[in-house]
Coordinates of C-alpha atoms in Angstrom, one line a residue:
M1 CA -4.7 19.8 6.1
A2 CA -1.5 17.8 5.8
I3 CA -0.3 15.8 8.8
S4 CA 3.5 15.7 9.2
K5 CA 4.8 12.4 10.7
R6 CA 8.1 10.8 11.3
Y7 CA 9.3 8.6 8.5
I8 CA 7.0 5.5 8.2
V9 CA 7.9 2.2 6.7
T10 CA 4.9 0.0 6.0
S11 CA 5.1 -3.7 5.3
K12 CA 2.8 -5.4 2.8
R13 CA 4.2 -8.9 3.4
E14 CA 2.9 -11.6 5.6
Y15 CA 6.1 -13.1 6.9
S16 CA 9.2 -11.8 8.6
Y17 CA 12.5 -11.5 6.7
S18 CA 15.5 -11.1 8.9
C19 CA 18.9 -12.8 9.7
S20 CA 19.2 -16.0 11.7
L21 CA 22.6 -15.1 13.1
P22 CA 21.4 -12.7 15.9
G23 CA 18.8 -15.3 16.9
V24 CA 21.5 -17.9 17.4
W25 CA 23.5 -15.4 19.4
R26 CA 20.6 -14.4 21.6
A27 CA 19.7 -18.0 22.3
V28 CA 23.0 -18.7 24.1
A29 CA 24.6 -15.3 24.6
H30 CA 24.3 -15.6 28.4
N31 CA 24.7 -19.4 28.8
E32 CA 27.8 -20.1 30.9
G33 CA 30.4 -22.1 29.1
A34 CA 29.1 -21.4 25.6
V35 CA 31.0 -19.8 22.7
V36 CA 29.3 -18.8 19.4
I37 CA 31.2 -18.8 16.1
Y38 CA 29.7 -17.2 13.0
H39 CA 31.0 -18.7 9.8
S40 CA 30.9 -15.2 8.3
P41 CA 32.6 -12.0 7.4
K42 CA 33.7 -9.9 10.3
A43 CA 30.9 -7.4 9.9
C44 CA 28.2 -10.0 10.9
G45 CA 29.7 -10.2 14.4
H46 CA 29.8 -6.5 14.6
I47 CA 26.1 -6.2 13.9
A48 CA 25.2 -8.7 16.6
R49 CA 27.4 -7.0 19.1
Q50 CA 25.7 -3.7 18.3
M51 CA 22.3 -5.3 19.0
E52 CA 23.6 -6.5 22.3
V53 CA 24.9 -3.0 23.2
G54 CA 21.6 -1.5 22.2
G55 CA 19.7 -4.0 24.4
Y56 CA 22.0 -3.2 27.3
Y57 CA 21.4 0.5 27.2
Y58 CA 17.6 -0.1 26.7
A59 CA 17.6 -2.1 29.9
L60 CA 19.9 0.4 31.7
A61 CA 17.5 3.3 30.9
R62 CA 14.6 1.3 32.4
Q63 CA 16.7 0.2 35.5
A64 CA 16.3 -3.4 34.3
V65 CA 20.0 -4.4 34.4
G66 CA 20.5 -7.3 36.8
P67 CA 23.6 -8.8 38.3
T68 CA 26.5 -9.2 35.9
Q69 CA 25.8 -12.1 33.5
Y70 CA 28.2 -14.4 31.7
T71 CA 28.4 -13.2 28.1
A72 CA 29.5 -15.8 25.5
P73 CA 32.4 -14.9 23.3
L74 CA 31.2 -14.1 19.8
I75 CA 33.8 -15.0 17.1
T76 CA 33.7 -14.8 13.3
S77 CA 35.7 -17.0 11.0
N78 CA 36.4 -13.8 9.0
L79 CA 35.4 -15.0 5.5
R80 CA 36.9 -12.8 2.8
E81 CA 36.6 -12.5 -1.0
E82 CA 38.9 -15.4 -1.8
H83 CA 36.8 -17.8 0.2
S84 CA 33.8 -17.2 -2.0
I85 CA 35.8 -18.9 -4.8
F86 CA 37.9 -21.5 -2.9
G87 CA 35.6 -22.2 0.0
G88 CA 36.0 -21.3 3.7
T89 CA 36.0 -24.7 5.5
D90 CA 39.8 -24.6 6.3
Q91 CA 39.3 -21.0 7.6
L92 CA 36.5 -22.2 9.8
R93 CA 38.5 -25.1 11.2
Q94 CA 41.4 -22.9 12.1
C95 CA 38.9 -20.6 13.8
V96 CA 37.4 -23.5 15.9
D97 CA 40.9 -24.7 16.9
S98 CA 41.8 -21.1 18.0
V99 CA 38.6 -20.8 20.0
V100 CA 39.0 -24.1 21.9
E101 CA 42.6 -23.3 22.8
R102 CA 41.8 -19.7 24.0
Y103 CA 38.4 -20.0 25.7
K104 CA 38.2 -23.7 26.8
P105 CA 34.4 -23.7 26.1
E106 CA 32.0 -26.3 27.4
Y107 CA 30.4 -26.3 23.9
I108 CA 30.5 -24.3 20.7
M109 CA 27.6 -23.2 18.5
L110 CA 28.4 -22.8 14.9
A111 CA 26.1 -20.6 12.7
N112 CA 26.3 -20.1 8.9
S113 CA 26.1 -16.7 7.3
C114 CA 24.5 -16.0 3.9
V115 CA 28.0 -16.1 2.4
A116 CA 28.8 -19.5 3.8
G117 CA 25.4 -20.7 2.6
V118 CA 26.0 -19.5 -1.0
I119 CA 29.5 -21.0 -1.1
G120 CA 28.0 -24.3 0.1
D121 CA 30.6 -24.9 2.9
D122 CA 29.9 -28.1 4.7
T123 CA 29.8 -26.7 8.2
P124 CA 28.4 -29.8 9.9
A125 CA 31.4 -31.8 8.6
V126 CA 33.8 -29.3 10.1
A127 CA 31.8 -29.5 13.4
R128 CA 32.0 -33.3 13.5
E129 CA 35.7 -33.3 12.8
A130 CA 36.5 -30.7 15.4
E131 CA 34.3 -32.4 18.0
R132 CA 36.2 -35.7 17.4
D133 CA 39.6 -34.0 17.7
W134 CA 38.8 -31.8 20.7
G135 CA 36.3 -33.9 22.6
I136 CA 33.8 -31.1 23.2
P137 CA 30.3 -30.7 21.7
V138 CA 30.3 -28.5 18.5
L139 CA 26.7 -27.9 17.4
T140 CA 25.3 -26.5 14.1
I141 CA 21.9 -25.3 13.0
P142 CA 20.2 -25.5 9.6
C143 CA 20.1 -21.8 8.8
S144 CA 22.3 -19.5 6.8
G145 CA 21.7 -15.8 7.7
F146 CA 19.2 -14.2 5.4
L147 CA 19.5 -17.0 2.8
D148 CA 17.1 -19.5 4.3
G149 CA 16.4 -18.4 7.9
E150 CA 15.3 -15.5 10.0
Y151 CA 15.9 -14.3 13.6
H152 CA 13.3 -16.4 15.4
G153 CA 14.3 -19.4 13.2
G154 CA 17.9 -19.1 14.4
F155 CA 16.7 -18.8 18.0
Y156 CA 14.4 -21.9 17.7
Y157 CA 16.9 -24.1 15.9
T158 CA 19.6 -23.3 18.5
A159 CA 17.3 -24.2 21.3
K160 CA 16.3 -27.5 19.5
A161 CA 20.0 -28.3 19.0
L162 CA 20.7 -27.8 22.7
A163 CA 17.7 -30.0 23.6
D164 CA 18.6 -32.8 21.2
R165 CA 22.2 -32.8 22.4
F166 CA 22.1 -32.3 26.1
M167 CA 18.7 -33.4 27.4
E168 CA 17.6 -36.8 28.5
P169 CA 14.3 -38.0 30.1
Q170 CA 14.1 -37.5 33.9
P171 CA 11.6 -38.0 36.7
T172 CA 9.2 -35.1 36.8
C173 CA 9.4 -32.6 39.6
A174 CA 5.8 -31.4 40.2
A175 CA 6.7 -27.9 41.4
Q176 CA 9.2 -27.2 38.6
I177 CA 8.3 -25.2 35.5
S178 CA 10.5 -23.8 32.7
L179 CA 10.1 -20.7 30.6
L180 CA 10.7 -20.9 26.9
G181 CA 11.9 -17.7 25.2
D182 CA 13.4 -14.4 26.1
C183 CA 12.1 -10.8 26.2
G184 CA 14.4 -8.5 28.1
G185 CA 16.2 -11.0 30.2
P186 CA 15.7 -12.1 33.8
A187 CA 15.8 -8.6 35.1
G188 CA 13.5 -7.1 32.5
A189 CA 9.9 -5.9 32.9
Y190 CA 8.5 -9.1 31.3
A191 CA 10.4 -11.4 33.7
K192 CA 9.3 -9.4 36.7
E193 CA 5.6 -9.4 35.6
I194 CA 5.7 -13.2 35.0
A195 CA 7.2 -13.6 38.4
A196 CA 4.4 -11.5 40.0
L197 CA 1.8 -13.6 38.2
L198 CA 3.3 -16.9 39.3
Q199 CA 3.9 -15.8 42.9
P200 CA 0.6 -17.1 44.4
F201 CA 1.2 -20.6 42.8
D202 CA 3.2 -23.3 44.4
L203 CA 5.6 -23.4 41.5
Q204 CA 9.3 -22.8 41.0
V205 CA 10.8 -21.4 37.8
H206 CA 13.7 -23.7 37.0
C207 CA 15.3 -21.6 34.2
R208 CA 14.7 -19.6 31.0
F209 CA 15.4 -21.9 28.1
P210 CA 17.4 -21.6 26.0
G211 CA 19.0 -18.4 27.3
Y212 CA 20.4 -17.6 30.7
A213 CA 21.0 -21.2 31.6
S214 CA 24.1 -23.2 32.5
L215 CA 24.8 -26.6 31.0
A216 CA 23.6 -28.2 34.2
E217 CA 20.4 -26.2 34.2
L218 CA 19.8 -27.2 30.5
R219 CA 20.0 -30.8 31.4
R220 CA 17.4 -30.4 34.2
V221 CA 14.7 -28.9 31.9
P222 CA 13.1 -32.4 31.2
A223 CA 12.3 -32.7 34.9
S224 CA 9.8 -29.8 34.5
S225 CA 6.1 -30.5 35.0
L226 CA 5.1 -27.6 32.6
C227 CA 6.7 -25.3 30.1
L228 CA 5.5 -21.8 29.5
P229 CA 6.3 -20.6 25.9
L230 CA 6.8 -16.8 25.8
G231 CA 7.0 -15.1 22.5
G232 CA 5.7 -11.5 22.7
S233 CA 4.2 -11.4 19.2
P234 CA 2.3 -13.9 17.1
H235 CA 5.2 -14.6 14.9
A236 CA 7.7 -15.1 17.8
Y237 CA 5.2 -17.2 19.7
S238 CA 4.7 -19.6 16.8
Y239 CA 8.4 -20.6 17.1
M240 CA 8.3 -20.9 20.9
R241 CA 5.1 -23.0 20.7
R242 CA 7.0 -25.2 18.2
L243 CA 9.8 -25.6 20.7
A244 CA 7.3 -26.5 23.4
A245 CA 5.7 -29.1 21.2
D246 CA 9.2 -30.6 20.5
L247 CA 9.9 -30.9 24.2
Q248 CA 6.5 -32.4 24.8
E249 CA 7.1 -35.0 22.1
K250 CA 10.6 -35.8 23.2
F251 CA 10.1 -35.7 27.0
G252 CA 6.4 -35.7 27.7
I253 CA 6.4 -32.2 29.2
P254 CA 3.0 -30.5 28.7
F255 CA 2.9 -26.8 27.9
L256 CA 0.5 -23.9 28.4
D257 CA -0.7 -23.1 24.9
R258 CA -0.9 -19.4 25.4
D259 CA 1.5 -16.5 24.9
Y260 CA 2.4 -13.7 27.3
P261 CA -0.9 -12.5 28.8
V262 CA -1.9 -9.2 27.1
G263 CA -4.2 -6.8 28.9
W264 CA -6.6 -7.5 31.8
Q265 CA -8.8 -10.0 30.0
G266 CA -5.8 -11.8 28.7
T267 CA -4.3 -11.9 32.2
K268 CA -7.5 -13.5 33.6
T269 CA -7.6 -16.1 30.9
W270 CA -3.9 -16.9 31.3
L271 CA -4.1 -17.3 35.1
K272 CA -7.2 -19.5 34.8
E273 CA -5.6 -21.8 32.2
L274 CA -2.4 -22.0 34.2
G275 CA -4.3 -22.9 37.4
E276 CA -6.1 -25.7 35.5
A277 CA -2.9 -26.9 33.9
V278 CA -1.1 -27.3 37.3
G279 CA -4.1 -28.4 39.3
Q280 CA -4.2 -25.2 41.4
A281 CA -7.5 -23.5 40.3
G282 CA -8.0 -22.0 43.7
K283 CA -4.6 -20.3 43.6
A284 CA -5.6 -18.9 40.2
V285 CA -8.6 -17.2 41.7
L286 CA -6.4 -15.6 44.4
A287 CA -3.9 -14.5 41.8
E288 CA -6.7 -12.9 39.7
A289 CA -8.1 -11.0 42.8
A290 CA -4.6 -9.7 43.6
Q291 CA -4.1 -8.5 40.1
A292 CA -7.5 -6.9 40.0
E293 CA -6.8 -4.9 43.2
R294 CA -3.4 -3.9 41.8
L295 CA -5.0 -2.6 38.6
H296 CA -7.8 -0.8 40.3
Q297 CA -5.5 1.2 42.6
Q298 CA -3.4 2.4 39.6
A299 CA -6.2 3.1 37.2
A300 CA -8.0 5.6 39.6
P301 CA -5.3 8.4 39.3
A302 CA -5.3 8.0 35.5
R303 CA -9.1 8.3 35.3
A304 CA -9.0 11.5 37.4
A305 CA -6.3 13.1 35.2
L306 CA -8.0 12.2 31.9
Q307 CA -11.7 12.8 32.8
T308 CA -12.0 16.0 30.7
M309 CA -9.4 15.1 28.0
K310 CA -10.3 14.9 24.4
V311 CA -8.3 11.9 23.0
V312 CA -7.9 10.9 19.4
L313 CA -6.5 7.5 18.3
C314 CA -4.1 7.5 15.3
I315 CA -3.2 4.3 13.6
G316 CA -0.6 3.6 10.9
R317 CA 0.0 -0.1 11.6
P318 CA -1.9 -2.9 9.9
L319 CA -3.6 -5.7 11.9
L320 CA -1.4 -8.6 12.7
P321 CA 0.7 -8.2 14.6
F322 CA -1.0 -4.9 15.7
E323 CA -3.9 -5.6 18.1
L324 CA -6.8 -3.4 19.0
D325 CA -8.2 -5.3 22.0
W326 CA -5.7 -4.2 24.5
I327 CA -5.6 -0.6 23.3
F328 CA -9.4 -0.1 23.8
E329 CA -9.1 -1.9 27.1
L330 CA -6.4 0.6 28.1
L331 CA -8.6 3.5 27.1
D332 CA -11.6 2.1 29.0
L333 CA -9.5 1.6 32.1
A334 CA -8.5 5.3 31.8
G335 CA -12.1 6.3 31.4
V336 CA -11.5 7.6 27.9
K337 CA -13.8 7.3 24.9
P338 CA -11.9 8.4 21.8
A339 CA -13.3 11.4 20.1
G340 CA -12.2 9.8 16.8
V341 CA -9.8 7.6 15.0
V342 CA -7.4 8.7 12.2
L343 CA -6.0 6.1 9.8
F344 CA -2.6 7.1 8.4
S345 CA -1.9 7.0 4.7
S346 CA 0.9 4.5 5.2
L347 CA -1.9 1.8 5.2
T348 CA -2.9 0.2 2.0
G349 CA -6.6 0.3 1.0
E350 CA -7.0 -3.3 2.1
Q351 CA -5.3 -2.8 5.4
S352 CA -7.4 0.3 6.1
E353 CA -10.6 -1.5 5.4
A354 CA -9.6 -4.4 7.7
L355 CA -8.9 -1.9 10.4
R356 CA -12.3 -0.2 9.9
Q357 CA -14.1 -3.5 10.3
A358 CA -12.2 -4.3 13.5
L359 CA -12.7 -0.8 14.9
N360 CA -16.5 -1.2 14.4
K361 CA -16.4 -3.9 17.2
H362 CA -14.8 -1.5 19.6
T363 CA -16.0 2.0 19.1
V364 CA -18.8 4.2 17.6
S365 CA -16.4 7.1 17.2
P366 CA -15.9 8.5 13.7
V367 CA -13.1 6.8 11.7
V368 CA -11.4 9.0 9.0
E369 CA -8.5 8.8 6.7
E370 CA -5.4 10.9 7.2
Q371 CA -6.4 13.5 4.5
A372 CA -9.6 14.3 6.5
G373 CA -8.2 13.9 10.0
G374 CA -6.2 17.2 10.3
A375 CA -8.9 19.1 12.1
M376 CA -9.6 16.2 14.4
I377 CA -6.0 16.0 15.4
Q378 CA -5.7 19.7 15.9
A379 CA -8.7 19.7 18.3
A380 CA -7.4 16.8 20.3
G381 CA -5.9 17.4 23.8
L382 CA -4.0 14.1 23.6
L383 CA -3.1 11.7 20.9
V384 CA -2.7 7.9 21.3
T385 CA -0.7 7.0 18.2
T386 CA 1.3 4.3 16.4
H387 CA 3.5 6.9 14.8
E388 CA 5.2 10.1 16.1
L389 CA 3.8 13.3 14.7
E390 CA 6.3 16.1 14.1
D391 CA 4.0 18.7 15.7
E392 CA 5.9 19.1 19.0
T393 CA 2.9 21.0 20.6
K394 CA 0.8 17.9 20.6
R395 CA 0.8 15.6 23.6
Q396 CA 1.4 12.1 22.2
L397 CA 1.5 8.6 23.7
F398 CA 3.5 6.6 21.2
L399 CA 2.1 3.0 21.4
P400 CA 4.7 0.2 21.7
M401 CA 5.2 -2.3 18.8
L402 CA 4.7 -5.2 21.2
P403 CA 1.6 -5.3 23.3
P404 CA 2.2 -4.7 27.1
L405 CA 2.5 -7.7 29.3
G406 CA -0.3 -8.3 31.8
V407 CA -1.4 -5.8 34.4
G408 CA 2.1 -4.4 34.9
G409 CA 2.2 -3.3 31.2
L410 CA -1.2 -1.6 31.5
I411 CA -0.2 0.2 34.6
T412 CA 2.9 1.5 32.9
L413 CA 0.8 3.0 30.1
L414 CA -1.8 4.3 32.4
R415 CA 0.8 6.2 34.3
K416 CA 2.2 7.7 31.1
L417 CA -1.2 8.8 29.9
A418 CA -1.7 10.5 33.3
R419 CA 1.7 12.3 32.9
L420 CA 0.8 13.5 29.5
A421 CA -2.6 14.8 30.6
K422 CA -0.9 16.9 33.3
R423 CA 1.3 18.6 30.8
S424 CA 0.2 22.0 29.6
R425 CA -1.0 22.2 26.0
Q426 CA 1.9 24.5 25.1
Q427 CA 4.4 22.0 26.4
G428 CA 3.3 19.0 24.3
G429 CA 5.8 16.3 23.6
V430 CA 6.0 12.6 23.1
I431 CA 6.1 9.8 25.7
Y432 CA 7.1 6.4 24.4
G433 CA 5.0 3.5 25.5
W434 CA 7.9 1.0 25.9

């Protein structure tokens, strides 16, 4: 039996390929006094703005929009065809002059596009000249769009440029910590969950670096007693860990070498290591107990709703960054043992075999390929899936691309599983896990 799915794109490459420009923008988009200039065609700025609008409506739908934030002006130098022949440095300098006169920024971040990189424009030279003439910091980063960078690289190099330019060693404040990275902003679910985990400790979050920080707050980061690098995925975390290591080398700030806590076991480990890092092991025990009680109270209704439900797990994502541990932890909390696992045909033979080996550590349920999984899916009362099936009569929990953060992330998914279980079989439908 054929299984009809929404369109699937599968990646066979190990590393990420994306544009560095949106990463530069996100790094300082809400830093008061900043202005971002893309040395690029006009369309590059439009793409970044559309990403920002999409992020706003994503947050709005989840009631995660906080107080109005400063939004840095995003300007393009408006490279055109003639600049690919004659160069665009004069065009960029005119753009910088116009920005300074109009916006009166505290500092400017210049970012090269692919076009500027191919032309070979000397953007750092333009930045030095403009800084000398106008007397304000004009920073550049060593990335050129898709040419030699990617999103997280743009984010990292922007943060490094800010640290190198504005930070100096300071006496340490024992209660002050700084968060490195951004996932949803200060009003998002990730920020709220981190705040809940930190609440029992005698700690004060100074700021989220590099985003959502004024110039004065940036300068106070070296006074932190600890940095918490927060990536959200192995690839993103590698860059935030690199930033944390830079700050440690430059200012002696230690960092917790662990990403966002994923699942219950991940939360316990994260709290324990944080307690040890800040010398508050007793507070870590209290924090774990509070989170355990919170999770127990929310898991009980889900277990009651799912106790007779036949659940099938459907997977079409390869391991790394896809993780199985938290998925089976979620199912266990819900009192569910999957009736089977279906591996979608979007996986290569090598990816499918790697998943089978990993699944053997978690379940004794049968694991079948998509071609043989039609009957299993039809018999299921509920599907936990990485890809949306077009059969609208099936109740489906569409798993998020990024693993859920801490106990709060698990609770959100448990509630969604319970909602699906209470729907009639005829109603069906998809609930998205993010």
